[in-house]
mmCIF file of C-alpha atoms in Angstrom:
data_model
loop_
_atom_site.group_PDB
_atom_site.id
_atom_site.type_symbol
_atom_site.label_atom_id
_atom_site.label_comp_id
_atom_site.label_asym_id
_atom_site.label_seq_id
_atom_site.Cartn_x
_atom_site.Cartn_y
_atom_site.Cartn_z
ATOM 1 C CA MET A 494 35.567 34.257 30.110
ATOM 2 C CA SER A 495 38.082 31.433 30.081
ATOM 3 C CA ILE A 496 35.459 28.968 31.338
ATOM 4 C CA ARG A 497 33.205 29.905 28.423
ATOM 5 C CA PHE A 498 36.092 29.492 25.965
ATOM 6 C CA THR A 499 37.017 26.103 27.474
ATOM 7 C CA THR A 500 33.406 24.888 27.247
ATOM 8 C CA LYS A 501 33.157 25.956 23.588
ATOM 9 C CA ALA A 502 36.473 24.286 22.808
ATOM 10 C CA ARG A 503 35.332 21.038 24.464
ATOM 11 C CA ARG A 504 32.074 21.054 22.487
ATOM 12 C CA GLY A 505 34.017 21.636 19.303
ATOM 13 C CA MET A 506 36.380 18.749 20.069
ATOM 14 C CA VAL A 507 33.479 16.419 20.899
ATOM 15 C CA ALA A 508 31.727 17.356 17.643
ATOM 16 C CA LEU A 509 34.964 16.832 15.695
ATOM 17 C CA THR A 510 35.545 13.451 17.355
ATOM 18 C CA VAL A 511 31.976 12.308 16.640
ATOM 19 C CA ALA A 512 32.203 13.457 13.013
ATOM 20 C CA ALA A 513 35.540 11.673 12.546
ATOM 21 C CA GLY A 514 34.133 8.489 14.125
ATOM 22 C CA LEU A 515 31.088 8.555 11.864
ATOM 23 C CA ALA A 516 33.249 9.126 8.788
ATOM 24 C CA LEU A 517 35.474 6.179 9.707
ATOM 25 C CA GLY A 518 32.431 4.009 10.402
ATOM 26 C CA VAL A 519 30.880 4.818 7.036
ATOM 27 C CA ALA A 520 34.167 4.228 5.247
ATOM 28 C CA GLY A 521 34.642 0.928 7.092
ATOM 29 C CA CYS A 522 31.137 -0.316 6.309
ATOM 30 C CA GLY A 523 31.075 0.732 2.681
ATOM 31 C CA GLY A 524 34.626 0.053 1.591
ATOM 32 C CA GLY A 525 35.368 -2.899 -0.639
ATOM 33 C CA GLY A 526 31.831 -4.307 -0.639
ATOM 34 C CA ASP A 527 31.017 -3.099 -4.138
ATOM 35 C CA ASP A 528 34.226 -4.548 -5.550
ATOM 36 C CA GLU A 529 33.370 -8.037 -4.313
ATOM 37 C CA LYS A 530 29.693 -8.205 -5.355
ATOM 38 C CA PRO A 531 30.192 -8.109 -9.143
ATOM 39 C CA ASP A 532 32.781 -10.902 -8.923
ATOM 40 C CA THR A 533 30.416 -13.187 -7.011
ATOM 41 C CA SER A 534 27.462 -12.565 -9.302
ATOM 42 C CA ALA A 535 29.665 -12.955 -12.363
ATOM 43 C CA SER A 536 30.997 -16.281 -11.118
ATOM 44 C CA ALA A 537 27.481 -17.485 -10.298
ATOM 45 C CA SER A 538 26.248 -16.637 -13.786
ATOM 46 C CA ASN A 539 29.323 -18.174 -15.411
ATOM 47 C CA ASN A 540 28.733 -21.453 -13.600
ATOM 48 C CA GLY A 541 25.179 -21.498 -14.908
ATOM 49 C CA GLY A 542 23.706 -22.386 -11.507
ATOM 50 C CA SER A 543 21.394 -20.344 -9.354
ATOM 51 C CA LYS A 544 23.362 -20.177 -6.148
ATOM 52 C CA THR A 545 22.353 -18.446 -2.963
ATOM 53 C CA SER A 546 24.652 -15.766 -1.633
ATOM 54 C CA ALA A 547 25.402 -16.464 2.017
ATOM 55 C CA GLN A 548 25.774 -12.759 2.722
ATOM 56 C CA GLU A 549 22.526 -11.590 1.151
ATOM 57 C CA GLY A 550 20.410 -14.730 1.605
ATOM 58 C CA GLN A 551 18.707 -14.134 -1.738
ATOM 59 C CA ALA A 552 18.685 -16.274 -4.847
ATOM 60 C CA ALA A 553 20.804 -15.179 -7.804
ATOM 61 C CA GLU A 554 17.772 -15.608 -10.073
ATOM 62 C CA PRO A 555 14.775 -13.423 -9.188
ATOM 63 C CA LEU A 556 11.526 -15.099 -8.134
ATOM 64 C CA ALA A 557 9.706 -13.012 -10.738
ATOM 65 C CA GLU A 558 10.047 -10.049 -13.060
ATOM 66 C CA VAL A 559 7.101 -7.778 -13.720
ATOM 67 C CA LYS A 560 7.046 -5.006 -16.298
ATOM 68 C CA GLY A 561 5.416 -1.643 -15.835
ATOM 69 C CA SER A 562 5.063 1.506 -17.877
ATOM 70 C CA ASP A 563 7.899 3.651 -19.279
ATOM 71 C CA GLY A 564 10.473 0.848 -19.147
ATOM 72 C CA LEU A 565 10.121 0.173 -15.415
ATOM 73 C CA LEU A 566 10.932 -3.382 -14.343
ATOM 74 C CA LEU A 567 10.481 -4.892 -10.879
ATOM 75 C CA GLN A 568 12.589 -7.943 -10.073
ATOM 76 C CA ILE A 569 11.286 -9.730 -6.989
ATOM 77 C CA THR A 570 14.289 -11.331 -5.284
ATOM 78 C CA SER A 571 12.687 -12.808 -2.160
ATOM 79 C CA ALA A 572 9.394 -13.318 -0.343
ATOM 80 C CA GLU A 573 10.036 -14.483 3.196
ATOM 81 C CA ARG A 574 7.573 -15.414 5.920
ATOM 82 C CA ASP A 575 8.707 -14.563 9.451
ATOM 83 C CA SER A 576 7.576 -15.862 12.823
ATOM 84 C CA GLY A 577 5.702 -12.630 13.598
ATOM 85 C CA GLY A 578 3.043 -13.364 10.971
ATOM 86 C CA PHE A 579 4.417 -11.156 8.201
ATOM 87 C CA VAL A 580 5.696 -11.667 4.663
ATOM 88 C CA THR A 581 8.428 -9.338 3.434
ATOM 89 C CA VAL A 582 8.858 -9.053 -0.325
ATOM 90 C CA ASN A 583 12.217 -7.646 -1.475
ATOM 91 C CA GLY A 584 13.201 -6.630 -4.951
ATOM 92 C CA THR A 585 14.851 -4.169 -7.283
ATOM 93 C CA LEU A 586 12.990 -1.533 -9.269
ATOM 94 C CA LYS A 587 14.913 -0.756 -12.468
ATOM 95 C CA ASN A 588 14.494 1.663 -15.330
ATOM 96 C CA ASP A 589 15.264 -0.319 -18.499
ATOM 97 C CA GLY A 590 13.919 2.491 -20.675
ATOM 98 C CA ALA A 591 15.929 4.919 -22.789
ATOM 99 C CA LYS A 592 14.930 8.007 -20.752
ATOM 100 C CA SER A 593 14.181 8.978 -17.166
ATOM 101 C CA ALA A 594 10.898 7.578 -15.921
ATOM 102 C CA PRO A 595 8.694 9.136 -13.272
ATOM 103 C CA ILE A 596 7.419 6.629 -10.713
ATOM 104 C CA PRO A 597 3.654 6.472 -11.353
ATOM 105 C CA ALA A 598 1.467 7.807 -8.541
ATOM 106 C CA ALA A 599 -0.757 4.752 -9.070
ATOM 107 C CA LEU A 600 1.887 2.567 -7.366
ATOM 108 C CA SER A 601 0.850 4.117 -4.062
ATOM 109 C CA GLY A 602 -2.680 2.791 -4.494
ATOM 110 C CA ASN A 603 -5.821 4.789 -3.965
ATOM 111 C CA GLU A 604 -6.207 4.809 -0.183
ATOM 112 C CA THR A 605 -6.210 8.358 1.180
ATOM 113 C CA GLU A 606 -4.110 7.462 4.215
ATOM 114 C CA ILE A 607 -1.298 6.001 2.100
ATOM 115 C CA ILE A 608 -1.404 8.737 -0.561
ATOM 116 C CA ARG A 609 -1.044 11.348 2.184
ATOM 117 C CA ASN A 610 2.390 9.851 3.030
ATOM 118 C CA GLY A 611 3.914 10.411 -0.433
ATOM 119 C CA ARG A 612 4.820 8.113 -3.297
ATOM 120 C CA SER A 613 5.394 4.508 -2.333
ATOM 121 C CA LEU A 614 4.631 0.943 -3.349
ATOM 122 C CA GLY A 615 1.609 0.975 -1.023
ATOM 123 C CA GLY A 616 -0.714 -0.244 -3.780
ATOM 124 C CA ALA A 617 0.943 -3.677 -3.901
ATOM 125 C CA THR A 618 -1.105 -6.736 -2.923
ATOM 126 C CA LEU A 619 -0.647 -10.470 -2.490
ATOM 127 C CA VAL A 620 -3.555 -12.608 -3.639
ATOM 128 C CA ASP A 621 -4.181 -16.073 -2.200
ATOM 129 C CA SER A 622 -6.309 -17.685 -4.924
ATOM 130 C CA LYS A 623 -6.845 -20.864 -2.906
ATOM 131 C CA GLY A 624 -8.132 -19.053 0.195
ATOM 132 C CA LYS A 625 -9.728 -16.308 -1.913
ATOM 133 C CA LYS A 626 -8.073 -13.493 0.074
ATOM 134 C CA ARG A 627 -6.171 -10.348 -0.852
ATOM 135 C CA TYR A 628 -3.427 -9.043 1.438
ATOM 136 C CA TYR A 629 -2.572 -5.325 1.369
ATOM 137 C CA VAL A 630 0.693 -3.625 2.391
ATOM 138 C CA LEU A 631 0.774 -3.168 6.161
ATOM 139 C CA ARG A 632 0.702 0.275 7.775
ATOM 140 C CA ASP A 633 2.273 1.542 10.973
ATOM 141 C CA THR A 634 0.296 3.246 13.734
ATOM 142 C CA ASP A 635 0.600 6.600 11.939
ATOM 143 C CA GLY A 636 -0.830 5.174 8.699
ATOM 144 C CA ARG A 637 2.489 5.073 6.826
ATOM 145 C CA PRO A 638 2.851 2.044 4.542
ATOM 146 C CA LEU A 639 5.503 -0.527 5.467
ATOM 147 C CA THR A 640 7.163 -0.301 2.078
ATOM 148 C CA THR A 641 9.741 1.732 0.231
ATOM 149 C CA THR A 642 8.648 5.387 0.117
ATOM 150 C CA GLY A 643 9.938 8.624 -1.372
ATOM 151 C CA LEU A 644 10.104 7.354 -4.940
ATOM 152 C CA SER A 645 9.961 10.023 -7.645
ATOM 153 C CA ILE A 646 12.071 9.647 -10.809
ATOM 154 C CA LEU A 647 14.349 6.832 -11.922
ATOM 155 C CA LYS A 648 17.002 7.749 -14.483
ATOM 156 C CA SER A 649 17.646 5.455 -17.424
ATOM 157 C CA GLY A 650 19.670 2.435 -16.295
ATOM 158 C CA ASP A 651 19.274 3.215 -12.577
ATOM 159 C CA SER A 652 17.799 0.854 -10.012
ATOM 160 C CA VAL A 653 16.663 1.051 -6.412
ATOM 161 C CA SER A 654 16.166 -1.702 -3.814
ATOM 162 C CA VAL A 655 12.575 -1.927 -2.604
ATOM 163 C CA PHE A 656 10.591 -3.846 -0.005
ATOM 164 C CA MET A 657 6.949 -4.379 0.905
ATOM 165 C CA GLN A 658 5.572 -6.024 4.045
ATOM 166 C CA PHE A 659 2.242 -7.876 4.123
ATOM 167 C CA PRO A 660 0.262 -9.952 6.614
ATOM 168 C CA ALA A 661 1.202 -13.610 6.092
ATOM 169 C CA PRO A 662 -1.271 -15.975 4.463
ATOM 170 C CA PRO A 663 -1.899 -19.287 6.295
ATOM 171 C CA ALA A 664 1.198 -21.493 6.661
ATOM 172 C CA ASP A 665 -0.066 -24.023 4.078
ATOM 173 C CA ILE A 666 -0.164 -21.319 1.372
ATOM 174 C CA ALA A 667 3.201 -21.029 -0.406
ATOM 175 C CA GLU A 668 2.213 -19.578 -3.785
ATOM 176 C CA VAL A 669 0.533 -16.195 -4.126
ATOM 177 C CA ASN A 670 -0.011 -13.721 -6.937
ATOM 178 C CA PHE A 671 1.899 -10.464 -6.581
ATOM 179 C CA GLN A 672 0.089 -7.424 -7.967
ATOM 180 C CA LEU A 673 1.302 -3.837 -8.294
ATOM 181 C CA PRO A 674 -0.742 -1.175 -10.136
ATOM 182 C CA THR A 675 0.478 -0.541 -13.718
ATOM 183 C CA PHE A 676 2.654 -3.711 -13.596
ATOM 184 C CA SER A 677 1.882 -7.213 -14.818
ATOM 185 C CA THR A 678 0.901 -9.889 -12.263
ATOM 186 C CA ALA A 679 3.356 -12.588 -11.180
ATOM 187 C CA THR A 680 3.097 -15.775 -9.139
ATOM 188 C CA ILE A 681 5.716 -15.937 -6.378
ATOM 189 C CA THR A 682 6.627 -18.577 -3.805
ATOM 190 C CA ILE A 683 6.863 -17.585 -0.145
ATOM 191 C CA SER A 684 9.772 -19.144 1.734
ATOM 192 C CA GLY A 685 9.958 -19.799 5.450
#
């Protein structure tokens, strides 16, 4: 019986140690970061210049802002080409309306495979007018879209960071049209 008690006590101590380590790690990663961000963005806007934050690697001014229904606003902050042949579009989806706004199901697009995986931004496309091609959000091997998922309701004044990953257009194409169902179209410049 004492061996069983010792084993249970050891498991309890290991679980306690792991939980304490995780709590310290979360506190260490999240502490102080929010206090510094408003100061940097405030100083960038006070100087009147659009500076790039070394930590985030994104421009202070968004590449584009597109408006949707019910006060939803998507600010596209970056569109970066990587060496693997992909373009990742990052942004912030905000609710500028006076009341909570449900995320429209139309943002997921109309493909059965994407709809089956829940609400997402899977309906987004990049259009290369010069090459006359449309690029859809990529999917993983299980058919899940490589984009922000699990969107449902955005309260008034709230925002959420979003991303979408697309196949990259040819290297000589820098400007593409960004389209998202129920939102206006915007021309964005791909970096990298």
